[in-house]
XYZ file of C-alpha atoms in Angstrom:
228
model
C 15.534 8.394 6.995
C 16.323 11.594 5.107
C 16.426 9.761 1.775
C 13.019 8.128 2.355
C 11.481 11.424 3.510
C 12.802 13.077 0.353
C 11.340 10.276 -1.753
C 7.947 10.757 -0.070
C 8.150 14.493 -0.754
C 8.920 13.901 -4.433
C 6.112 11.353 -4.803
C 3.620 13.828 -3.325
C 4.540 16.328 -6.045
C 4.287 13.967 -9.026
C 2.044 14.944 -11.961
C 3.152 12.322 -14.484
C -0.264 10.796 -15.316
C -2.787 13.371 -16.649
C -5.875 11.178 -16.118
C -4.977 10.492 -12.501
C -4.069 14.125 -11.803
C -7.427 15.285 -13.196
C -9.381 12.668 -11.243
C -7.713 13.069 -7.860
C -8.012 16.876 -8.041
C -11.646 16.757 -9.201
C -12.520 14.470 -6.277
C -10.717 16.835 -3.917
C -12.760 19.775 -5.205
C -16.191 18.162 -5.310
C -15.710 15.966 -2.194
C -18.222 13.536 -0.737
C -21.109 15.103 1.165
C -20.102 13.340 4.395
C -16.628 14.926 4.148
C -17.712 18.373 3.007
C -15.813 20.062 5.846
C -12.531 18.315 4.971
C -9.709 19.857 3.000
C -8.776 16.930 0.783
C -5.123 16.010 0.244
C -5.752 15.584 -3.497
C -2.164 14.597 -4.331
C -0.189 11.373 -4.730
C -0.054 9.507 -1.398
C 3.426 8.405 -0.291
C 4.180 5.340 1.788
C 3.675 5.326 5.539
C 5.782 3.695 8.231
C 9.318 3.651 9.652
C 12.372 3.832 7.372
C 13.872 0.711 8.995
C 10.786 -1.449 8.395
C 11.356 -5.199 8.255
C 7.913 -5.861 6.755
C 6.305 -4.032 3.824
C 2.632 -4.165 2.877
C 1.873 -3.367 -0.773
C -1.686 -2.437 -1.754
C -3.146 -1.185 -5.030
C -3.738 2.574 -4.960
C -5.228 5.199 -2.593
C -9.011 5.403 -2.311
C -10.673 8.526 -3.715
C -12.233 9.469 -0.377
C -9.697 7.627 1.799
C -6.007 8.268 1.218
C -6.801 10.940 -1.395
C -8.635 12.763 1.381
C -6.365 12.109 4.347
C -2.951 11.949 2.678
C -2.043 8.619 4.278
C -2.237 5.111 2.847
C -5.336 3.092 3.837
C -6.540 5.859 6.156
C -10.150 6.952 6.343
C -11.821 4.132 4.382
C -13.305 0.671 4.986
C -10.279 -1.155 3.601
C -8.047 0.685 6.019
C -10.399 -0.119 8.898
C -9.838 -3.820 8.214
C -6.084 -3.577 7.614
C -5.168 -1.424 10.619
C -7.408 -3.429 12.935
C -5.562 -6.586 11.871
C -2.165 -4.928 12.263
C -3.156 -3.815 15.747
C -4.438 -7.287 16.629
C -1.088 -8.874 15.773
C 0.947 -6.164 17.537
C 2.167 -4.248 14.497
C 0.194 -1.007 15.001
C -0.261 1.278 17.999
C -4.032 1.605 17.579
C -6.824 -0.241 15.772
C -8.167 2.663 13.738
C -6.791 5.226 11.319
C -8.962 8.239 10.547
C -6.534 11.039 9.740
C -2.834 11.607 9.178
C -2.560 13.277 12.578
C -4.383 10.689 14.693
C -1.237 9.330 16.374
C -1.091 5.983 14.610
C 2.376 4.399 14.604
C 3.419 1.192 12.860
C 5.916 -1.163 14.508
C 8.488 -2.431 12.044
C 5.996 -2.175 9.165
C 5.619 0.204 6.231
C 2.607 0.450 3.915
C 2.851 1.511 0.273
C 1.301 0.857 -3.126
C 2.417 0.481 -6.761
C 0.176 3.415 -7.809
C 0.222 6.520 -5.629
C -2.779 8.421 -7.056
C -6.426 7.522 -6.564
C -7.665 6.118 -9.913
C -11.213 6.284 -11.343
C -13.181 3.163 -10.362
C -10.119 1.967 -8.415
C -8.609 0.798 -11.713
C -5.253 2.220 -12.823
C -4.287 1.496 -16.412
C -1.232 -0.652 -17.182
C 0.490 2.486 -18.432
C -0.188 4.344 -15.184
C 1.081 1.353 -13.219
C 4.299 1.286 -15.221
C 4.780 5.052 -14.978
C 4.538 4.852 -11.197
C 6.863 1.831 -10.859
C 10.125 3.792 -10.459
C 8.804 5.228 -7.182
C 8.270 1.718 -5.799
C 11.669 0.586 -7.055
C 13.360 3.499 -5.277
C 11.398 2.817 -2.095
C 12.400 -0.863 -2.157
C 16.047 0.021 -2.630
C 15.949 2.393 0.350
C 14.219 -0.218 2.516
C 16.465 -3.079 1.390
C 18.975 -2.957 4.295
C 16.271 -3.958 6.802
C 13.429 -5.392 4.683
C 12.870 -9.135 5.183
C 9.245 -9.801 4.170
C 6.520 -8.297 1.988
C 2.755 -8.877 1.971
C 1.116 -7.991 -1.342
C -2.625 -7.358 -1.251
C -4.357 -8.579 -4.382
C -3.414 -9.725 -7.870
C -2.924 -6.213 -9.278
C -0.391 -5.346 -6.604
C 1.328 -8.700 -7.105
C 1.690 -8.209 -10.860
C 2.867 -4.640 -10.384
C 5.330 -5.446 -7.590
C 7.208 -8.375 -9.116
C 8.966 -6.297 -11.824
C 9.798 -3.698 -9.175
C 11.495 -6.336 -7.006
C 13.555 -7.388 -10.025
C 14.609 -3.798 -10.748
C 15.437 -3.256 -7.078
C 17.862 -6.178 -7.151
C 15.998 -9.224 -5.854
C 15.879 -12.518 -7.747
C 12.305 -13.204 -8.926
C 11.752 -16.756 -10.221
C 10.981 -17.416 -13.900
C 8.242 -17.882 -14.838
C 6.952 -15.297 -12.419
C 5.020 -16.758 -9.469
C 1.229 -16.666 -9.778
C -0.769 -14.738 -7.201
C -2.766 -16.677 -4.652
C -3.946 -16.024 -1.143
C -1.383 -17.612 1.161
C 1.278 -17.857 -1.556
C 4.866 -17.628 -0.291
C 7.840 -17.032 -2.549
C 11.487 -16.696 -1.570
C 13.281 -13.945 -3.481
C 16.780 -14.367 -2.070
C 16.695 -12.940 1.432
C 13.150 -11.658 1.082
C 9.929 -13.613 1.710
C 7.004 -12.530 -0.466
C 3.441 -13.343 0.669
C 0.180 -13.080 -1.254
C -3.045 -12.015 0.447
C -6.481 -11.173 -0.899
C -6.970 -7.411 -1.000
C -8.814 -5.781 1.908
C -11.416 -4.370 -0.488
C -15.036 -4.158 0.610
C -15.921 -6.699 -2.073
C -13.630 -9.244 -0.431
C -14.309 -8.434 3.228
C -18.082 -8.019 2.893
C -18.484 -11.336 1.054
C -16.188 -13.255 3.393
C -13.629 -14.036 0.726
C -11.148 -12.428 3.100
C -11.966 -12.728 6.805
C -10.154 -10.930 9.644
C -8.731 -14.268 10.739
C -7.327 -14.967 7.260
C -5.692 -11.544 7.183
C -4.256 -11.933 10.678
C -2.816 -15.330 9.763
C -0.925 -13.923 6.772
C 0.335 -10.936 8.776
C 1.513 -13.144 11.659
C 3.367 -15.467 9.284
C 4.970 -12.541 7.456
C 5.914 -10.845 10.735
C 7.632 -14.025 11.910
C 9.504 -14.281 8.613
C 10.578 -10.658 9.025
C 11.877 -11.322 12.535
C 9.347 -9.060 14.195
C 8.198 -9.913 17.750
């Protein structure tokens, strides 16, 4: 637990990518009118969840007015509304909503993280920013390895960013690398990897990803992880 907490602390202090540092801090200063009374986090957002998690959910990056505001992954935005509702519905979260880092939300056997820890302009990190941030994910995976049994990756960007990190963290990733698809399942040698469409508004508003589809992937992954 101490090692993961120290990793989270170090992530929150990272300033490695100038474009992302400038953007996240500018957003934190100017704010959105509806959050004018908030003091934005405005820093890299570390992972969230217990250090002995059996299931990991990997997203893309924090939202400018979501995690960049609250300081917690998928908290305070529409994507998080969908994700945490689904986690609650399948028994993996203590409550169906997540509005602030101090709202009492607890995850049961699940941790949430992302391959890029700073909010990027237009929600699009560059390949260089993705690669610069990868060592944080590799370290997190190594710390979680004793208990981690399954991973759900949300979206193609997260999938492409995560596969090299799994290799560096010691898992056996097939060659050629598996292609992302919703419902994809890949065995990495003691770890089951699942693909799921991202919980972006574009996907959830258009019906490309429905709550039922998300719950199905989470239930399957939870079973693979040995969670009740």
